[in-house]
């Protein structure tokens, strides 16, 4: 696509309703690297660079929330060498990349079982969250040691405890109460979930939150996912909104 087409696409997307929350499963780093005869770790490094670019684009579009899947509770099963590399990559990213995000007024939050992460990463997370806490532009949520089912189980346990100690009644439990116990409390549900690299499944990501989310899939591997494809995904989402928006509003009363 030529540069002028990209500009047109951007214009088209900007005059319509933006999703307020986009979620991305950053998949395909390993395959991207393999195709080039590189190590999987080189793929993750490239994936990190891609994330930086996409965060900037999303922020410039005025989108309020971006949630990215960086490490799942299942990812511990990967070879130790790869897990160690990823932990180092996260640590380095929190050290070196956050200042720039902070300058761009980005607020960082980490979703997942933080207590299960190595001590040095937990410390960095505390620092980064505290440092960017008052920022007002994009909310960047990084899912790290995240699993959707265990998130819901933890929420259920927490509600059960509240019933047990009498602070709420069993019949008080509703969607809002459960939602408030999730890592994403106070973050609106995503309107659009993007999964690159050809897989068409949710893989235990944002299970509760994606009940009404529009999904968008592409064969492109994450390290190659660029601004143009992001805009295409948003344009497609807007098209779906436009087709069903009127009807939904009429039907809702
Ligand atoms: C999935 O690709 C990707 C990961 C498990 C790691 C994602 C992490 C990053 C992009 C770095 C982000 C950094 C921060 C600080 C948030 P895969 O390895 O499953 O690819 P494959 O399916 O081709 O093997």
PDB file of C-alpha atoms in Angstrom, residues 1-12 228 231-232:
ATOM      1  CA  UNK A   1       0.000   0.000   0.000  1.00  0.00           C
ATOM      2  CA  UNK A   2       1.298   3.440  -0.900  1.00  0.00           C
ATOM      3  CA  UNK A   3       1.841   6.181   1.667  1.00  0.00           C
ATOM      4  CA  UNK A   4      -1.094   8.181   0.268  1.00  0.00           C
ATOM      5  CA  UNK A   5      -3.426   5.179   0.718  1.00  0.00           C
ATOM      6  CA  UNK A   6      -2.319   4.892   4.336  1.00  0.00           C
ATOM      7  CA  UNK A   7      -3.208   8.560   4.853  1.00  0.00           C
ATOM      8  CA  UNK A   8      -6.640   8.000   3.306  1.00  0.00           C
ATOM      9  CA  UNK A   9      -7.259   4.983   5.523  1.00  0.00           C
ATOM     10  CA  UNK A  10      -6.253   6.963   8.589  1.00  0.00           C
ATOM     11  CA  UNK A  11      -8.588   9.821   7.637  1.00  0.00           C
ATOM     12  CA  UNK A  12     -11.455   7.376   7.112  1.00  0.00           C
ATOM     13  CA  UNK A 228      -1.746  -0.206   8.119  1.00  0.00           C
ATOM     14  CA  UNK A 231      -6.083   0.738  10.780  1.00  0.00           C
ATOM     15  CA  UNK A 232      -7.660  -2.012   8.658  1.00  0.00           C
TER      16      UNK A 232
END
